[in-house]
Tab-separated table of C-alpha atoms and ligand atoms in Angstrom:
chain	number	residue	atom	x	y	z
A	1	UNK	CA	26.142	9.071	-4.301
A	2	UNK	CA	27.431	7.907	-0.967
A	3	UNK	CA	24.575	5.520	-0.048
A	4	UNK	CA	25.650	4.744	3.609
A	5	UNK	CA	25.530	8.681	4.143
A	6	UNK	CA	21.972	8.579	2.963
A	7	UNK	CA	21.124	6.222	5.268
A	8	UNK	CA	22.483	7.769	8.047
A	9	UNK	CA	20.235	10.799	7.453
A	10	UNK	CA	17.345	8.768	6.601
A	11	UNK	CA	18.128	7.206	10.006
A	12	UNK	CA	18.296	10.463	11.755
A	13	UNK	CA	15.114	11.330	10.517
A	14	UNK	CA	16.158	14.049	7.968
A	15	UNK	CA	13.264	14.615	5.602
A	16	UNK	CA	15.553	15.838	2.546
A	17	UNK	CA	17.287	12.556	3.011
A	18	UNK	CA	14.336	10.691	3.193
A	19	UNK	CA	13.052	12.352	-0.084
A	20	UNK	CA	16.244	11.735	-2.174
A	21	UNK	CA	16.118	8.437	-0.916
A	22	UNK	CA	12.414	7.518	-2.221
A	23	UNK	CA	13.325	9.419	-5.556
A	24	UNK	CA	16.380	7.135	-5.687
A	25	UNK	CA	14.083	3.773	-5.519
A	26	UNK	CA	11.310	5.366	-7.887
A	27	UNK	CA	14.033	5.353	-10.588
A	28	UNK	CA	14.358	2.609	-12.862
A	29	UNK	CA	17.709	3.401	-13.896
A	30	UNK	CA	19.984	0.661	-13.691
A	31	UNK	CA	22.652	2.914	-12.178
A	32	UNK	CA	20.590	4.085	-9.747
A	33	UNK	CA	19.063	0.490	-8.786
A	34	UNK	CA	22.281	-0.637	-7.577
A	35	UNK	CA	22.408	2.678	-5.240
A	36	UNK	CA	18.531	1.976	-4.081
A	37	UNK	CA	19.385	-1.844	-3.511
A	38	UNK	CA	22.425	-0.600	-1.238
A	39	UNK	CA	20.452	2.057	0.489
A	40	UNK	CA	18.075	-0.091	1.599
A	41	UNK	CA	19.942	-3.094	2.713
A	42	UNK	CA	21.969	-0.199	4.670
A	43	UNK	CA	18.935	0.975	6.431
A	44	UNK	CA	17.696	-2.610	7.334
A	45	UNK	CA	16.616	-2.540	10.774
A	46	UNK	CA	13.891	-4.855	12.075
A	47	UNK	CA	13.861	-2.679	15.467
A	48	UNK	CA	12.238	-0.218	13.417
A	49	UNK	CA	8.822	-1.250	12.869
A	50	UNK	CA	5.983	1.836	11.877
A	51	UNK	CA	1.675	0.844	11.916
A	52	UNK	CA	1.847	0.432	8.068
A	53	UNK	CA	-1.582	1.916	7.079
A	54	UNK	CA	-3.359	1.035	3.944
A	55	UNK	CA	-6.000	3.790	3.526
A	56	UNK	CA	-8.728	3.320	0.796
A	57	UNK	CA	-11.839	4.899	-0.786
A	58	UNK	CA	-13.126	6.508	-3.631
A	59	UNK	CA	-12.647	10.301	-4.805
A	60	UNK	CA	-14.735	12.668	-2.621
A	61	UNK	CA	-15.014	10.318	0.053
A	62	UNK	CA	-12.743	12.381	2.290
A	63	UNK	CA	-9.549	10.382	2.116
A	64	UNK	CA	-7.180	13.838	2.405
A	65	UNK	CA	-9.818	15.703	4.692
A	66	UNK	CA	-9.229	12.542	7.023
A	67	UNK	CA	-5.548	12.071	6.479
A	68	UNK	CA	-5.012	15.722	7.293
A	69	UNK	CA	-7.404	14.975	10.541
A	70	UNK	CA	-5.983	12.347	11.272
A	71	UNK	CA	-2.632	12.729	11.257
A	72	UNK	CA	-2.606	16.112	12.764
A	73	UNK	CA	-4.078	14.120	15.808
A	74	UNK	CA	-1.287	11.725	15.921
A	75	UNK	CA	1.179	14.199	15.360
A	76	UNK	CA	-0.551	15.903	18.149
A	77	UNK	CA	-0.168	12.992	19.726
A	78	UNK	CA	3.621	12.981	19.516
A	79	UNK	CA	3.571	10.952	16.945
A	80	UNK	CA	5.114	11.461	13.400
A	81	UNK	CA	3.235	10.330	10.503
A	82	UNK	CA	4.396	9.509	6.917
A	83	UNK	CA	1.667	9.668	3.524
A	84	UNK	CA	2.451	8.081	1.076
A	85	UNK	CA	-0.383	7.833	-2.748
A	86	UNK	CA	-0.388	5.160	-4.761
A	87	UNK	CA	-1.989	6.461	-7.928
A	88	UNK	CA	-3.399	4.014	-10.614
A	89	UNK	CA	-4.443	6.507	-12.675
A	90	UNK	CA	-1.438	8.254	-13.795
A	91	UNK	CA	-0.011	5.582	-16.349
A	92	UNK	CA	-3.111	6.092	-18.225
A	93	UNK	CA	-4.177	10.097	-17.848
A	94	UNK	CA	-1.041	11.552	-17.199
A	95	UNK	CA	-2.475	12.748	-14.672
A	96	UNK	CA	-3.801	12.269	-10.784
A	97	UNK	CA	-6.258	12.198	-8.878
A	98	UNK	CA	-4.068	11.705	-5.428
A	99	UNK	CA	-1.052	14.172	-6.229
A	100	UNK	CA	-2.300	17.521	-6.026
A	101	UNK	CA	-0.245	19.216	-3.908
A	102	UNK	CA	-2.926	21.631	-2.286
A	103	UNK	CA	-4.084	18.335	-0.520
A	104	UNK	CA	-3.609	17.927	3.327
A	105	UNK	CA	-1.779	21.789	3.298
A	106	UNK	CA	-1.663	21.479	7.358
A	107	UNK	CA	-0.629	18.413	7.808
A	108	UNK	CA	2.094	18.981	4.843
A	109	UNK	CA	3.648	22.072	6.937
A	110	UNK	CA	3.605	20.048	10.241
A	111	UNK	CA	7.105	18.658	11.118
A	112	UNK	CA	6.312	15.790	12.364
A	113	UNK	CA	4.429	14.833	9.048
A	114	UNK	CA	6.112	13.520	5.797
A	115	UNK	CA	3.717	13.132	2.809
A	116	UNK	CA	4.798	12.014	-0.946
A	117	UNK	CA	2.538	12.672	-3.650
A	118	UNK	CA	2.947	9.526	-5.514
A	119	UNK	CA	5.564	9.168	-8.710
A	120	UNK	CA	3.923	9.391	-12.643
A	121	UNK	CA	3.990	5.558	-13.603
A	122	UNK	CA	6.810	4.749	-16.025
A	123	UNK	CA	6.861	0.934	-15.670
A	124	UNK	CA	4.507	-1.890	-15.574
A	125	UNK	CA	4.737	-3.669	-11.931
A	126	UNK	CA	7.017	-0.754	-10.796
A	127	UNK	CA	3.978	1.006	-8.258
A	128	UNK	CA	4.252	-1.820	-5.715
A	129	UNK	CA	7.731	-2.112	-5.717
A	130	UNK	CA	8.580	1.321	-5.715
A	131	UNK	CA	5.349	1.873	-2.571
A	132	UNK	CA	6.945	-0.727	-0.970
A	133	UNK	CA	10.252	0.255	-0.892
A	134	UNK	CA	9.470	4.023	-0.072
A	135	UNK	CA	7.721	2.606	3.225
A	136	UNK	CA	10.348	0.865	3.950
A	137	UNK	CA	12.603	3.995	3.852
A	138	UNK	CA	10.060	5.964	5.947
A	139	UNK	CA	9.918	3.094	8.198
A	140	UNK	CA	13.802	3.287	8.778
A	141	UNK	CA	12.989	7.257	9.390
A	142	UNK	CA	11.102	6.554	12.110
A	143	UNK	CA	8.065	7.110	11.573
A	144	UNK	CA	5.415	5.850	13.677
A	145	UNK	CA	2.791	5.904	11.414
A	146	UNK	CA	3.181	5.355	7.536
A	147	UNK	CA	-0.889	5.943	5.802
A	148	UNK	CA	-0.437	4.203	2.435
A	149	UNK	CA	-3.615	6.134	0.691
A	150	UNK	CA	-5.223	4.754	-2.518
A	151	UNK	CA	-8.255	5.454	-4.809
A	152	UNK	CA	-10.717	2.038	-4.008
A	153	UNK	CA	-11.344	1.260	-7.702
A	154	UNK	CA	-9.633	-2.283	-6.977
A	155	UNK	CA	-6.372	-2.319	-8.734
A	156	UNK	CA	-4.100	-1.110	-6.078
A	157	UNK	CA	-6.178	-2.526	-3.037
A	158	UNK	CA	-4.765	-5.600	-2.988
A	159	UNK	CA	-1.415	-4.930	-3.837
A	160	UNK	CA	-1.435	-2.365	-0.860
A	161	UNK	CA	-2.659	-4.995	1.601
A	162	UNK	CA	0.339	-6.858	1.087
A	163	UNK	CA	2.207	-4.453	2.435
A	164	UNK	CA	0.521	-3.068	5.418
A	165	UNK	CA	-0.402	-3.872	8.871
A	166	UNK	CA	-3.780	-2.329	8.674
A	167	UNK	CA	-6.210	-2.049	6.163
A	168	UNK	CA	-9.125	0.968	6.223
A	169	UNK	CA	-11.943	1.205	3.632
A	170	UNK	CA	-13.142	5.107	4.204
A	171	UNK	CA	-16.900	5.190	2.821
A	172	UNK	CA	-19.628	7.877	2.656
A	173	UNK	CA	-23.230	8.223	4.261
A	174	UNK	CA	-25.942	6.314	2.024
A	175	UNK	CA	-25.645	4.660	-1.112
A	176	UNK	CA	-24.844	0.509	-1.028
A	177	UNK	CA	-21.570	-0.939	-2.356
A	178	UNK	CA	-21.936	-0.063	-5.791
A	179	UNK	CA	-23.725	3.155	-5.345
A	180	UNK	CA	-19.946	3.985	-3.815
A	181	UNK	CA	-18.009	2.125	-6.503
A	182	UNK	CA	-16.867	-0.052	-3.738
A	183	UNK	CA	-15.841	-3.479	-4.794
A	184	UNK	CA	-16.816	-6.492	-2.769
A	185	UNK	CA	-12.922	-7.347	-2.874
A	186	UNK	CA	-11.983	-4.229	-0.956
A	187	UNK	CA	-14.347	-4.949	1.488
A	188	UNK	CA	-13.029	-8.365	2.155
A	189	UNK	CA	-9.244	-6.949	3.212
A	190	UNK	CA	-10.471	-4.550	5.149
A	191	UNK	CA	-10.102	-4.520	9.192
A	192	UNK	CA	-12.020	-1.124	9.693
A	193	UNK	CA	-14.374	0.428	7.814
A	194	UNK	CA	-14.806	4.733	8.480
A	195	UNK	CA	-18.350	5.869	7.401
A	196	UNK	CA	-17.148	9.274	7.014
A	197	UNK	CA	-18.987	12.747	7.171
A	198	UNK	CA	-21.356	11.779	10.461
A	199	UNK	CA	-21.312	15.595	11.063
A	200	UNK	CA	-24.394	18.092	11.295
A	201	UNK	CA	-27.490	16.329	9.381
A	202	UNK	CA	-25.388	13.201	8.207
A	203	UNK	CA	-24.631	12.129	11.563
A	204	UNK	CA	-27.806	9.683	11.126
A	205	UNK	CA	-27.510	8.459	7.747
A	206	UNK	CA	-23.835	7.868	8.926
A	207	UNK	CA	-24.891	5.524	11.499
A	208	UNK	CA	-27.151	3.667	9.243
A	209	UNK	CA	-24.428	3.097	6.840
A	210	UNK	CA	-22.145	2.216	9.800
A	211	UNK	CA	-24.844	-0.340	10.681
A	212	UNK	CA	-25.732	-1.897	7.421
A	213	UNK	CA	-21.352	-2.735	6.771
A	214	UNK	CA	-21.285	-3.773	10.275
A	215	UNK	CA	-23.973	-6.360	9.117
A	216	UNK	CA	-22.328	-6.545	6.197
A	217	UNK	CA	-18.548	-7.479	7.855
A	218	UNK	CA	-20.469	-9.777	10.226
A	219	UNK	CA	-21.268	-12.349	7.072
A	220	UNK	CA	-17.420	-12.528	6.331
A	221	UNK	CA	-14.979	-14.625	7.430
A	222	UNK	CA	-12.828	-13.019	10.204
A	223	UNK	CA	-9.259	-13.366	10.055
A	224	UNK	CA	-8.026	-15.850	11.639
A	225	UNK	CA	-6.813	-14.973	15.629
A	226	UNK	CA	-8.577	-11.818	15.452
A	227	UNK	CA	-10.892	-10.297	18.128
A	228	UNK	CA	-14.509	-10.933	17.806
A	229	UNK	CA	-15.600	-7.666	17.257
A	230	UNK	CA	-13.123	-7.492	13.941
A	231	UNK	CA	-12.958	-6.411	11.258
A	232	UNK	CA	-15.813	-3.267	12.372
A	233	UNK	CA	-17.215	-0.185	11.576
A	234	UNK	CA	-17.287	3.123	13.001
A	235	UNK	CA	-18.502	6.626	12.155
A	236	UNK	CA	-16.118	9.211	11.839
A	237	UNK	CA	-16.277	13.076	10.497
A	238	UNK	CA	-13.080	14.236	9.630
A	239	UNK	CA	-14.138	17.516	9.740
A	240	UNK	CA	-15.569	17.621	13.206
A	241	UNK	CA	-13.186	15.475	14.711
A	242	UNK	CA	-15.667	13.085	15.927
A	243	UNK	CA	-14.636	9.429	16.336
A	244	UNK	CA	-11.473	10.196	15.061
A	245	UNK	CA	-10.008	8.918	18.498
A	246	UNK	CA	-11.860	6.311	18.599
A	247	UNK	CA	-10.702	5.364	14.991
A	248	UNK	CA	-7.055	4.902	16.056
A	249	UNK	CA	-7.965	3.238	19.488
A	250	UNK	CA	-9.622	0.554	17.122
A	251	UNK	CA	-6.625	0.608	15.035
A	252	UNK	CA	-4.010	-0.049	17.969
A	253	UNK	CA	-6.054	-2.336	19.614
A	254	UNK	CA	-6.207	-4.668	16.230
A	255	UNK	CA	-2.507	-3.998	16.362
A	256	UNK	CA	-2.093	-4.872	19.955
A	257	UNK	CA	-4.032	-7.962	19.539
A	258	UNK	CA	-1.954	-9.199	16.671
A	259	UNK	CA	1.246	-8.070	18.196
A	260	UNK	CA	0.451	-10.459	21.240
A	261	UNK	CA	-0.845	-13.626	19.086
A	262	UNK	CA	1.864	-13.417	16.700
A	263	UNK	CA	-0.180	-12.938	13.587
A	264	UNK	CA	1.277	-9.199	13.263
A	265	UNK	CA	5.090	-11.124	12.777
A	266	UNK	CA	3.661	-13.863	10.523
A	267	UNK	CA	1.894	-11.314	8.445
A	268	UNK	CA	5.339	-9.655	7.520
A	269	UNK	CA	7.303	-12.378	7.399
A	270	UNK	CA	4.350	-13.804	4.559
A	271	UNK	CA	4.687	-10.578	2.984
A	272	UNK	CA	8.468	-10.169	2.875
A	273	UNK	CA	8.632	-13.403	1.139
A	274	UNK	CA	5.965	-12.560	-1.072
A	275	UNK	CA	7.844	-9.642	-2.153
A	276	UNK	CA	11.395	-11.459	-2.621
A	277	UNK	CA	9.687	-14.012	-4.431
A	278	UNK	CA	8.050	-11.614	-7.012
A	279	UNK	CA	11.464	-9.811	-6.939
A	280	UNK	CA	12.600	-12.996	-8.278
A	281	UNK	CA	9.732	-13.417	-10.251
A	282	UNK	CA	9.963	-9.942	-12.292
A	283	UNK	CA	13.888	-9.691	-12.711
A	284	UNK	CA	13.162	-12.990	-14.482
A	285	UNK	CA	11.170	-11.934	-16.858
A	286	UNK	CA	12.789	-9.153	-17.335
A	287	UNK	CA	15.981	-11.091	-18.145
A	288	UNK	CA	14.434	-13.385	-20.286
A	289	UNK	CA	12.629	-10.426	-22.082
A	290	UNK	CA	16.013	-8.636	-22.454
A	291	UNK	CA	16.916	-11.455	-25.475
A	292	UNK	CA	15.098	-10.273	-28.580
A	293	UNK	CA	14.698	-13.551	-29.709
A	294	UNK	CA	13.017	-14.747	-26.688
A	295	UNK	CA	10.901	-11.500	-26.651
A	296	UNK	CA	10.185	-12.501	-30.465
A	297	UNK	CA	9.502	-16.388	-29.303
A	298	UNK	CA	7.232	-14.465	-26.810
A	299	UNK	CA	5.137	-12.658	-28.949
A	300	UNK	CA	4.835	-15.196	-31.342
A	301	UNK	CA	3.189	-17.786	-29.191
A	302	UNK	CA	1.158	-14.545	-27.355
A	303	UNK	CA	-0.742	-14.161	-30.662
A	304	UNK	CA	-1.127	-17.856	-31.458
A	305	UNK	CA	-2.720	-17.984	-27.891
A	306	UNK	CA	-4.828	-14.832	-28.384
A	307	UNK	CA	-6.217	-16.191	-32.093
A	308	UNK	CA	-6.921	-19.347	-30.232
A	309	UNK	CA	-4.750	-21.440	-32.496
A	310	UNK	CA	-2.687	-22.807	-29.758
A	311	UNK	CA	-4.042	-23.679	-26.339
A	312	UNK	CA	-2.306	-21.479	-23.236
A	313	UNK	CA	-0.523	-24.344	-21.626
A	314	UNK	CA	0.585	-25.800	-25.276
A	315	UNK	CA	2.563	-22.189	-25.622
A	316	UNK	CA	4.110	-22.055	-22.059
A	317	UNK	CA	5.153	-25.535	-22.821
A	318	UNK	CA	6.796	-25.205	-25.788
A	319	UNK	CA	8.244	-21.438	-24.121
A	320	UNK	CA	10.130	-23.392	-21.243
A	321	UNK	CA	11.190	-26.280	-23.360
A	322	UNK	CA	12.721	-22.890	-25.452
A	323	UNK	CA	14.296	-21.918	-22.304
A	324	UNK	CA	15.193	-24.799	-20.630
A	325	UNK	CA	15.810	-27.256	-23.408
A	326	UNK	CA	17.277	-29.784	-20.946
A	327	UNK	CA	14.459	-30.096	-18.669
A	328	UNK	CA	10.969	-31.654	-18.260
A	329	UNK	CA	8.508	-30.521	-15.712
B	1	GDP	P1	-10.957	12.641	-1.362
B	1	GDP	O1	-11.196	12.855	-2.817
B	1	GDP	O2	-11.391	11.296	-0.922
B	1	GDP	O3	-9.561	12.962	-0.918
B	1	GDP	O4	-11.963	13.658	-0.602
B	1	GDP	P2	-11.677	15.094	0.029
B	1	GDP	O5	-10.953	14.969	1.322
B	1	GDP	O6	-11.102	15.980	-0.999
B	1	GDP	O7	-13.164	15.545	0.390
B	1	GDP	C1	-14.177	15.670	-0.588
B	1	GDP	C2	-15.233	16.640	-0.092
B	1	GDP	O8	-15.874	16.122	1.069
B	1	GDP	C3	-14.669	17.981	0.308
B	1	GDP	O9	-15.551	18.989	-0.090
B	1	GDP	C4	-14.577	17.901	1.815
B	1	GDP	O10	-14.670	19.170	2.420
B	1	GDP	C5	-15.770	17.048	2.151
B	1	GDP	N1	-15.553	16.308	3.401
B	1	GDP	C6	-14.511	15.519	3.712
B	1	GDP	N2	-14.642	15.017	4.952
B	1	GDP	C7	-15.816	15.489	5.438
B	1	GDP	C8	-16.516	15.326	6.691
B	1	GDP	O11	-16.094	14.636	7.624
B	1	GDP	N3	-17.721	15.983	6.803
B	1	GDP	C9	-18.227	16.754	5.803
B	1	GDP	N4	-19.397	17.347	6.032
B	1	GDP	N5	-17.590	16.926	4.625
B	1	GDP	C10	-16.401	16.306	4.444
């Protein structure tokens, strides 16, 4: 494959470009690692820059009624809008709950929009990379907007706020935190949260909700440089349309606001060395894990720590002095 090709027409914005190109870093072929690394150092640009969206909350919340709002109104708009799923559940059911391609069917056939179901897990630690790298490519595409949607149960969250601008927790009318399965966590990274479905006769239990989290996000720490009104909480029915503007006004003022104090380039920079570090961090690992006896030496002193015959930092000990018989920490 001729990657500086493929980055041209992930430049130009060609979709079927764009789409090899994320299938190319979802692989974890060696082969085809080399290609990804190239493609994306080819596509480097930090001109480029998208709203990187992390988009949360639990099934039947509304997530792809709202994306499909949503983005439709950006693309609207002028805008063009990439989706991309990060699904937990698939390493463990097979299955997904975020991949079903009968999901977001407008917004799917709009030109402007790009959405990726996301890729069956094959490797431990391979989601964030691979979610990472695929916004990077639709970044380079030119997209404006890139929605990174998850499920809320708490796994992904985090790992999703690392590499976004924006983080939105999308809730329901009624019910408190754990009524909605929503973990205190999730709250706690999030800059806006939606209190969907504040249509017909939800629009008042919407606005309750909306009230009690804006209570809620008042008793939390803002982030630092933020305006005072941050992070807050709106009501929003994707199926009316209501609030929807006033959703992404919200959005692009936060973004404005850090633009202008500097905290939206700190934030990436944090993150891109977060990222190269635990690049580092896994190819390691993987390395050292590559060396059957190692792996063995591994696993040995795993179950001596698990039947609590050795203490944890006893094993790593004795595992770097292994590895590194010259040193001492
Ligand atoms: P997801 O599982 O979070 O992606 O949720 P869906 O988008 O599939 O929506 C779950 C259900 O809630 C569907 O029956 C939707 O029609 C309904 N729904 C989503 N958004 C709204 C809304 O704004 N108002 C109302 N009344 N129903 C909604």
């Amino acid at each position: 494959m001729d990657m500086k090709a493929m980055a041209q027409g992930i430049r130009n914005g060609d979709r079927r470009a764009l789409s090899r190109g994320i299938t190319l870093v979802e692989s974890s072929r060696a082969d085809h690692r080399a290609d990804a690394i190239a493609l994306l150092e080819a596509v480097t640009d930090p001109d480029r820059q998208a709203v990187r969206i992390g988009l949360s909350g639990t099934p039947g919340v509304g997530k792809s009624t709202f994306i499909e709002a949503f983005g439709l109104q950006r693309t609207g708009a002028g805008q063009r809008v990439a989706v991309l799923a990060v699904d937990p559940s698939s390493s463990r059911t097979g299955g997904s709950i975020l991949g079903d391609k009968t999901r977001m069917d407008l917004l799917s056939r709009d030109p402007n929009a790009f959405i990726r179901p996301s890729p069956s897990q094959t490797e431990l630690g391979g989601v964030a990379r691979r979610t990472r790298e695929a916004i990077a490519l639709c970044e380079a595409a030119g997209f404006d907007v890139v929605i990174v949607e998850t499920v809320g149960v708490g796994q992904s969250e985090t790992m999703v706020a690392q590499m976004t601008d924006l983080f939105v927790l999308l809730l329901a009318p009624g019910g408190g935190d754990e009524l909605q399965g929503v973990k205190r966590g999730i709250m706690e990274i999030a800059d806006l949260i939606l209190v969907n479905k504040a249509d017909g006769a939800m629009v008042g239990p919407a606005q309750a909700t909306r009230a009690d989290y804006q209570g809620a996000l008042r008793l939390m720490r803002r982030r630092d440089g933020d305006p005072d009104d941050f992070p807050k909480a709106l009501a929003v029915s994707a199926v009316s349309g209501a609030g929807l503007d006033g959703a992404w006004e919200a959005m692009t003022t936060l973004a404005d606001h850090r633009r202008k104090t500097g905290h939206w380039d700190r934030t990436r920079a944090a993150q891109n060395r977060h990222w190269f570090e635990d690049g580092v961090r896994q190819g390691l690992m993987r390395r050292l894990t590559a060396d059957a006896d190692t792996r063995a030496a591994m696993d040995r002193l795993g179950d001596a720590v698990g039947r609590g015959e050795t203490a944890p930092a006893a094993a790593a000990a004795e595992m770097l002095a292994r590895l590194f018989p010259e040193q001492r920490d």
